PDB file of C-alpha atoms and ligand atoms in Angstrom:
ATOM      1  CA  UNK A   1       0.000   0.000   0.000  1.00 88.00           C
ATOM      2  CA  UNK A   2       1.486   3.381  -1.062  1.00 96.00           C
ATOM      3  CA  UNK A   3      -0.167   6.442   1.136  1.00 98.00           C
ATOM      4  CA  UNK A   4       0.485   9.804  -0.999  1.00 98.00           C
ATOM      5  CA  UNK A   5       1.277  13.263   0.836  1.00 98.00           C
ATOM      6  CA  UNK A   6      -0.264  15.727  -1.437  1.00 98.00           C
ATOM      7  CA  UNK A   7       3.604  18.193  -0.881  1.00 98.00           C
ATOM      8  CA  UNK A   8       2.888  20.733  -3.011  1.00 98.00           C
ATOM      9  CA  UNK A   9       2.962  23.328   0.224  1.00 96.00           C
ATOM     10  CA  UNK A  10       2.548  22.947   3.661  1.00 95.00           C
ATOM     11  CA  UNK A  11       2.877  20.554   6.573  1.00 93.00           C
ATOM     12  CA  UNK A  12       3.558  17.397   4.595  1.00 97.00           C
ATOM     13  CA  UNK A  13       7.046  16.591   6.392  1.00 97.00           C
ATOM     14  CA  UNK A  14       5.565  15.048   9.602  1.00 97.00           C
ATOM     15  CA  UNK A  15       2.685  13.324   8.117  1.00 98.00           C
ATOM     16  CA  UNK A  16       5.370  11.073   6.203  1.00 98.00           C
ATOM     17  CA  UNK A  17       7.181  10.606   9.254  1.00 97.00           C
ATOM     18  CA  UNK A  18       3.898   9.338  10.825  1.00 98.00           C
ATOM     19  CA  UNK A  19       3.215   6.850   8.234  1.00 98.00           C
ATOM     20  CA  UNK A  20       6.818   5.803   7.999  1.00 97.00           C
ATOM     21  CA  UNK A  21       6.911   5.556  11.857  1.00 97.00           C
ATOM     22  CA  UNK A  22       3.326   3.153  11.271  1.00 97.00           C
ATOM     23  CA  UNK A  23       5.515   1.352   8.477  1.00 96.00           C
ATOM     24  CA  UNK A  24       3.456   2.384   5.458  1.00 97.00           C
ATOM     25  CA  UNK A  25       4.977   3.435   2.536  1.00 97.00           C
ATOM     26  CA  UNK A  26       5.042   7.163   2.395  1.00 97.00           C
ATOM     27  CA  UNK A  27       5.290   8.804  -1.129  1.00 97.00           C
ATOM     28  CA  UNK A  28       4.776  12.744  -1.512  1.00 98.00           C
ATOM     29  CA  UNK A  29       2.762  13.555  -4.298  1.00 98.00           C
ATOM     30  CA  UNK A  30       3.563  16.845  -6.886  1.00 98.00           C
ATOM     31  CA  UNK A  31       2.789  15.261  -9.778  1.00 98.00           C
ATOM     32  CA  UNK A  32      -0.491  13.579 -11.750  1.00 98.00           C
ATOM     33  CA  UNK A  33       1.744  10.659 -12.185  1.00 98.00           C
ATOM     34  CA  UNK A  34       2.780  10.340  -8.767  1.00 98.00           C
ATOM     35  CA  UNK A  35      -0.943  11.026  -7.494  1.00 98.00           C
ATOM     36  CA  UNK A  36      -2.146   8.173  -9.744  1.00 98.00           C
ATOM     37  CA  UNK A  37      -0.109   5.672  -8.282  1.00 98.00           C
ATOM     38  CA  UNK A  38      -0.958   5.800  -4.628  1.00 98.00           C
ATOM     39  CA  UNK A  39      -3.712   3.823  -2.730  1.00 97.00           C
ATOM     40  CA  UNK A  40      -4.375   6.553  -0.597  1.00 98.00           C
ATOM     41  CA  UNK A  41      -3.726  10.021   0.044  1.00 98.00           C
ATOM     42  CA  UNK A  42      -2.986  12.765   2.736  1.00 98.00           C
ATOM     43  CA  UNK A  43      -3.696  16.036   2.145  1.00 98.00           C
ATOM     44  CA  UNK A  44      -1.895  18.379   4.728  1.00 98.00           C
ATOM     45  CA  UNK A  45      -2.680  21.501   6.855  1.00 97.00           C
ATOM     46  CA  UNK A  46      -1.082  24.904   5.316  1.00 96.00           C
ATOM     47  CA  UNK A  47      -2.568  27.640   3.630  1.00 96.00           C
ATOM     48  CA  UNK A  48      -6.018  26.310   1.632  1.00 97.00           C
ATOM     49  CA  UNK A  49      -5.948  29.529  -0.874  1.00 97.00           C
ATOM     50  CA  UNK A  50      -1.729  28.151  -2.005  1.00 98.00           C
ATOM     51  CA  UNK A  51      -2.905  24.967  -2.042  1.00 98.00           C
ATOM     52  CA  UNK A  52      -5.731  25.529  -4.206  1.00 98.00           C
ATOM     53  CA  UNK A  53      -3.448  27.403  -6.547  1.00 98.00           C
ATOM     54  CA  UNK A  54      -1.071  24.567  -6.830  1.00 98.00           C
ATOM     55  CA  UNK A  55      -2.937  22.212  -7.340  1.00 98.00           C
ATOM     56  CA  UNK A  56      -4.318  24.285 -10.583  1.00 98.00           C
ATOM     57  CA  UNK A  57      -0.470  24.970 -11.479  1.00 98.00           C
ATOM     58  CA  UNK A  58       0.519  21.463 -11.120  1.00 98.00           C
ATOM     59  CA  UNK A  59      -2.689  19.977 -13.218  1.00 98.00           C
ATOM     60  CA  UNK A  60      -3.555  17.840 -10.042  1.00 98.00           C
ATOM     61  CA  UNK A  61      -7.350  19.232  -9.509  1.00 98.00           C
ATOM     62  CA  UNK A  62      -9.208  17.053 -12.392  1.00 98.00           C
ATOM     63  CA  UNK A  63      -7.050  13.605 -11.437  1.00 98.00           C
ATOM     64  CA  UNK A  64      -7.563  14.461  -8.136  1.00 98.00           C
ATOM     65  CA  UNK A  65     -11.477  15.357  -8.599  1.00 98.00           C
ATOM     66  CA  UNK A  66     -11.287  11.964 -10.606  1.00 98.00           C
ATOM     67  CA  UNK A  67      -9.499   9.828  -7.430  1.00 98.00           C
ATOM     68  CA  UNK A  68     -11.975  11.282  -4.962  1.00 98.00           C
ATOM     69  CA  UNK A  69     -15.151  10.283  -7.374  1.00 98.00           C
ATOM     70  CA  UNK A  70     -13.750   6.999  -7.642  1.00 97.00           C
ATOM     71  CA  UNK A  71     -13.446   6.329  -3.785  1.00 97.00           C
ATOM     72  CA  UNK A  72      -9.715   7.235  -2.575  1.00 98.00           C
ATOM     73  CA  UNK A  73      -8.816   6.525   1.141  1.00 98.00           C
ATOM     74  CA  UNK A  74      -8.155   9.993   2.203  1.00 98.00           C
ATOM     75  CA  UNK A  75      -7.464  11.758   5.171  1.00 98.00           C
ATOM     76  CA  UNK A  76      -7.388  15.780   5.295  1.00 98.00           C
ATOM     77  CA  UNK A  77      -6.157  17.594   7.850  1.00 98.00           C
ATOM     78  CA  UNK A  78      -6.612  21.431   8.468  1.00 97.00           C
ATOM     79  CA  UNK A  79      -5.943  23.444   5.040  1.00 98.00           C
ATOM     80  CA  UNK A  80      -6.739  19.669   3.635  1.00 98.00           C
ATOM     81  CA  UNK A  81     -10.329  20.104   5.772  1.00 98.00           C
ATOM     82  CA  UNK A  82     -10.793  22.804   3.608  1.00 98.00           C
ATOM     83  CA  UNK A  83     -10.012  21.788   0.316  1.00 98.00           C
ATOM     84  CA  UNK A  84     -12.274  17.939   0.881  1.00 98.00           C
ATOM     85  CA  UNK A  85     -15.474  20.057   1.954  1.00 98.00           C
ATOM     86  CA  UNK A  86     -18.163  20.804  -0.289  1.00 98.00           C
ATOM     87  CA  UNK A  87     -18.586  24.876   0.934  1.00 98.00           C
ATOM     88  CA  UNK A  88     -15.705  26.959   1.739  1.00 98.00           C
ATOM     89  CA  UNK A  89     -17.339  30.224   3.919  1.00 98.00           C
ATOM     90  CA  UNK A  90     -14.820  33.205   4.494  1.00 97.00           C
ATOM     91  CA  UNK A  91     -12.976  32.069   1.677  1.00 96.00           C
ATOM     92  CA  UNK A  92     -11.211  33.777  -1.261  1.00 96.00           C
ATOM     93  CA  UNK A  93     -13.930  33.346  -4.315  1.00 95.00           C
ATOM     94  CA  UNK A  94     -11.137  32.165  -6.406  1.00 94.00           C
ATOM     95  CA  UNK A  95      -9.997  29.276  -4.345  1.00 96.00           C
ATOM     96  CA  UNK A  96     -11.776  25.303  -5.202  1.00 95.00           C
ATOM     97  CA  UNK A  97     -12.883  22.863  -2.850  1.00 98.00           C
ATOM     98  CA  UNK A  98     -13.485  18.717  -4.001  1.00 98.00           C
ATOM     99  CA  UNK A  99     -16.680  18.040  -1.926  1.00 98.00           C
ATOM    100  CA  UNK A 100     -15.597  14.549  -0.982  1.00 98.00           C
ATOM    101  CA  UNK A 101     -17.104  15.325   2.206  1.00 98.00           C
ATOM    102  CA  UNK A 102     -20.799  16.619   2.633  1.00 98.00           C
ATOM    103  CA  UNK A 103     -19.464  19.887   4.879  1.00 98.00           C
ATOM    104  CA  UNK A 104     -19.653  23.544   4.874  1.00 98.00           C
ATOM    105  CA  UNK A 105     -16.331  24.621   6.116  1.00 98.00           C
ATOM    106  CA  UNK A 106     -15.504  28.389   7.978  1.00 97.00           C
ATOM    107  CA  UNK A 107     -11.784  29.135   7.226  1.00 97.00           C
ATOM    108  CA  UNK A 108     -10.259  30.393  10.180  1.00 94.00           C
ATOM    109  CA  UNK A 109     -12.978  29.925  12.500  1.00 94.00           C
ATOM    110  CA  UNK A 110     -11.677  29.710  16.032  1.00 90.00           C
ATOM    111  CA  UNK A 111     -10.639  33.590  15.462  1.00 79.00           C
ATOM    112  CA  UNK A 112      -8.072  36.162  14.787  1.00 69.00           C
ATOM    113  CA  UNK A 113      -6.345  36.627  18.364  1.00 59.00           C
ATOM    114  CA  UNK A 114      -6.197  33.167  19.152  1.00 65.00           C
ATOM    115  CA  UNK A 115      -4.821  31.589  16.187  1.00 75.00           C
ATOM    116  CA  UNK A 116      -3.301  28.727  17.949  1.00 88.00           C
ATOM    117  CA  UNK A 117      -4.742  26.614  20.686  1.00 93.00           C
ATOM    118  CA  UNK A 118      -4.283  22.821  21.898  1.00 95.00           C
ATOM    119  CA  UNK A 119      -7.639  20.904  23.770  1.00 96.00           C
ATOM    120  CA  UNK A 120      -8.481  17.350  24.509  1.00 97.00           C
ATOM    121  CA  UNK A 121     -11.149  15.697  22.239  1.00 97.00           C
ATOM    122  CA  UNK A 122     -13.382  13.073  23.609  1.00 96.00           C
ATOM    123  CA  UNK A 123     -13.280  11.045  20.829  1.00 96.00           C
ATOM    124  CA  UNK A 124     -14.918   7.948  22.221  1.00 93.00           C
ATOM    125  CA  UNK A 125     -13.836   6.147  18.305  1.00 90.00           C
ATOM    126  CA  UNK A 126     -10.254   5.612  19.557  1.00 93.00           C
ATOM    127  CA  UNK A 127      -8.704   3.080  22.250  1.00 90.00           C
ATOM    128  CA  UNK A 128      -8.257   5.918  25.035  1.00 92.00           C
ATOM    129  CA  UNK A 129     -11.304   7.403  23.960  1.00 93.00           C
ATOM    130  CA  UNK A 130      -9.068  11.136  23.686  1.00 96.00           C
ATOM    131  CA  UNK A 131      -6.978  13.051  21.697  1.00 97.00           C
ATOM    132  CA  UNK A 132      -4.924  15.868  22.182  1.00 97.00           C
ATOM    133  CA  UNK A 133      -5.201  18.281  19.284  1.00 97.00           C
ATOM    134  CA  UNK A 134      -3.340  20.610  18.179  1.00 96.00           C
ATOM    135  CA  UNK A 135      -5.516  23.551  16.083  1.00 96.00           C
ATOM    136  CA  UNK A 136      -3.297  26.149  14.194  1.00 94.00           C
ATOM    137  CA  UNK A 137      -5.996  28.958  12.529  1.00 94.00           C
ATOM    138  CA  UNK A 138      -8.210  26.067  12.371  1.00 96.00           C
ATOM    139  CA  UNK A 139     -11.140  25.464  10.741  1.00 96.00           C
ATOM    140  CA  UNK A 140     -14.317  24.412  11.664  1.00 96.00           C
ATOM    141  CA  UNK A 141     -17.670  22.661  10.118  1.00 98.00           C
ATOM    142  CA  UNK A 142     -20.306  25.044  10.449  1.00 98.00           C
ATOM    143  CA  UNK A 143     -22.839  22.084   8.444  1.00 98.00           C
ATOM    144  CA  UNK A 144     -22.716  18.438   8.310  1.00 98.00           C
ATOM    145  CA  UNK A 145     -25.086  16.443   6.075  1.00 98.00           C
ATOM    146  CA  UNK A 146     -26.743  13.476   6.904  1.00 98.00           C
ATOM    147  CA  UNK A 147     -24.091  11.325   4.922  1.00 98.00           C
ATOM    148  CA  UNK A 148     -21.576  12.781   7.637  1.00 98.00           C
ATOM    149  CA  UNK A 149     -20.323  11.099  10.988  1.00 98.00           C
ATOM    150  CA  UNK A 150     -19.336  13.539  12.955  1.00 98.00           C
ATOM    151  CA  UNK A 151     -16.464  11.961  15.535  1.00 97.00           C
ATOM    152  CA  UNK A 152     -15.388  14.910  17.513  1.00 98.00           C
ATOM    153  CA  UNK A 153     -15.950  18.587  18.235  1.00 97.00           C
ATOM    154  CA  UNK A 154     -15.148  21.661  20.321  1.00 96.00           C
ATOM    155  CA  UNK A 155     -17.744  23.623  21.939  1.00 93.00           C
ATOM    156  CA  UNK A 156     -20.152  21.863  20.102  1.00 95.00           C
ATOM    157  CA  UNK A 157     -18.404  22.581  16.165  1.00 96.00           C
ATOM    158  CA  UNK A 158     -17.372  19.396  14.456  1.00 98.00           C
ATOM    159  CA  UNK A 159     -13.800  19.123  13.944  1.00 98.00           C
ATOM    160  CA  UNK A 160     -13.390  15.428  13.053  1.00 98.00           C
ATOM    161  CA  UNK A 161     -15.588  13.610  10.520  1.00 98.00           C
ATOM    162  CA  UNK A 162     -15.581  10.883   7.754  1.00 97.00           C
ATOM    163  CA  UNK A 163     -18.106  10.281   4.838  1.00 98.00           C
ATOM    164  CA  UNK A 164     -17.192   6.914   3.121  1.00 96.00           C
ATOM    165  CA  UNK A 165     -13.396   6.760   2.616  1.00 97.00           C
ATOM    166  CA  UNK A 166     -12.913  10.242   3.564  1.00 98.00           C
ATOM    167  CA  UNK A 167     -12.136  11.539   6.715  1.00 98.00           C
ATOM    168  CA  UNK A 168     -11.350  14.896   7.758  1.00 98.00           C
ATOM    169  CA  UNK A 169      -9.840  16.977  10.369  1.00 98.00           C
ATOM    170  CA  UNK A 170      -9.559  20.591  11.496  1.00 98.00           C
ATOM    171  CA  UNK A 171      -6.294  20.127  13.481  1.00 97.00           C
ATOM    172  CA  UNK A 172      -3.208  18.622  13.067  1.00 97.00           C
ATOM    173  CA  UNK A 173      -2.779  15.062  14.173  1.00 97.00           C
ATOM    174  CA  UNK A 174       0.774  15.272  12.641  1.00 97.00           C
ATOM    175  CA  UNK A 175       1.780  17.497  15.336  1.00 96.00           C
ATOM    176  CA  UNK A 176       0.873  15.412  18.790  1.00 93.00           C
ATOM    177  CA  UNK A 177       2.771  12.292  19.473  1.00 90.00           C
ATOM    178  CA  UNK A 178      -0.159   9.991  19.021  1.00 96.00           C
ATOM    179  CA  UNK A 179      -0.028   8.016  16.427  1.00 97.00           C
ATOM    180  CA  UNK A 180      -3.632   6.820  16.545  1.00 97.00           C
ATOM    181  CA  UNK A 181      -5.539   8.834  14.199  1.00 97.00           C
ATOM    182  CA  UNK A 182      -3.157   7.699  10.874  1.00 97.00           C
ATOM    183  CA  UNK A 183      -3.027   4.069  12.535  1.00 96.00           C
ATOM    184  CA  UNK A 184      -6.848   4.422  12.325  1.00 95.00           C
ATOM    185  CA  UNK A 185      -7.094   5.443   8.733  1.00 96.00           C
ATOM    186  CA  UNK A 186      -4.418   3.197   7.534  1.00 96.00           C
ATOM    187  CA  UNK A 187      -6.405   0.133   9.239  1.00 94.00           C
ATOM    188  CA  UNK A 188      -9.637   1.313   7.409  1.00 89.00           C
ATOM    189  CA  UNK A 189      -7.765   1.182   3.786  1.00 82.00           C
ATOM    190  CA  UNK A 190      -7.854  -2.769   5.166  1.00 67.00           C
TER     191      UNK A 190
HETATM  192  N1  LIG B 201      -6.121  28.956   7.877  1.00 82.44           N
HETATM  193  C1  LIG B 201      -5.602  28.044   6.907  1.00 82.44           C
HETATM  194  C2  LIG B 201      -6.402  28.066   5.620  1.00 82.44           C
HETATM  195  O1  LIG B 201      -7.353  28.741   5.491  1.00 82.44           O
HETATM  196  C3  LIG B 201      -5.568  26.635   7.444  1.00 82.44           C
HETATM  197  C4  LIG B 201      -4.575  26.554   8.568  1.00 82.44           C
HETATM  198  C5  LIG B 201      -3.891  25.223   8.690  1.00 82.44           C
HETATM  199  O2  LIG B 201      -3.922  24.381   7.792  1.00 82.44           O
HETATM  200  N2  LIG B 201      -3.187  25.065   9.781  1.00 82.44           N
HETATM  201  O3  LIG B 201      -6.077  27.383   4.714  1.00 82.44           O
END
């Protein structure tokens, strides 16, 4: 099983040190070529509105419109949120979204001042039933549809959910030493 790391910008770096720490085969993806030979795919927190514009620059947003269609294990974290929703509010008219999952995102949600915060989920999915997250200008879901699941949330806003293959998240898993959210999603890919 190859698990691409969409690496175009952003936090890809410790997302393949989590899979290679999990002994999957990490491969970062740039390229249509390299995105159509992975089994699965990460796409990382960063900056949604760069993203969006690399992914146009590097002609990844049909293949990758294609891959998501077609059912590709994915996990999106942050800026990834973002991009996997099917609504982007407060965001730049110019920037795309896949709609893989059935959410309207807010960019930036948690607020200006504090742009950085760290709280423990109850996230009753995982053995230990927590998580500590780590939310960096995070996102939130401000609407779920009925196809979603939603597994965690903070003051009552979703922050983790999957629909199908897809799950997403609006903080950084990548950046807590727990290992248990890609173990998770690399044990669903079966
Ligand atoms: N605020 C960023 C955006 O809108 C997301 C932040 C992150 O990925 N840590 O894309």
């Amino acid at each position: 099983m190859k698990v691409g790391v969409l690496a175009l910008q952003g936090a890809f770096a410790r997302h393949v040190a989590c899979l290679d720490a999990l002994g999957a085969e990490a491969v970062p993806v740039r390229t249509p070529d390299q995105l159509a030979a992975v089994d699965a795919l990460i796409l990382p927190g960063g900056e949604s509105t760069t993203m969006s514009m690399l992914l146009e620059s590097s002609d990844l947003v049909d293949p990758l419109a294609e891959r998501l269609a077609a059912g590709l294990p994915t996990l999106g974290t942050c800026a990834g949120m973002i991009l996997l929703g099917a609504e982007i509010l407060d965001g730049r008219p110019d920037q795309r979204c896949f709609g893989a999952v059935d959410i309207s995102v807010r960019r930036n949600a948690f607020g200006r001042q504090v742009d950085s915060f760290e709280a423990d989920l109850d996230l009753p999915e995982l053995p230990g039933g927590a998580f500590h997250a780590v939310f960096i200008r995070a996102p939130f879901v401000e609407r779920a549809g009925a196809a979603v699941d939603v597994l965690a949330a903070v003051d009552g806003h979703p922050v983790l959910c999957r629909q199908g293959a897809v799950t997403v998240a609006a903080f950084h898993p990548e950046l807590s030493d727990d290992l248990r959210i890609h173990e998770r999603f690399l044990k669903e890919m079966g």
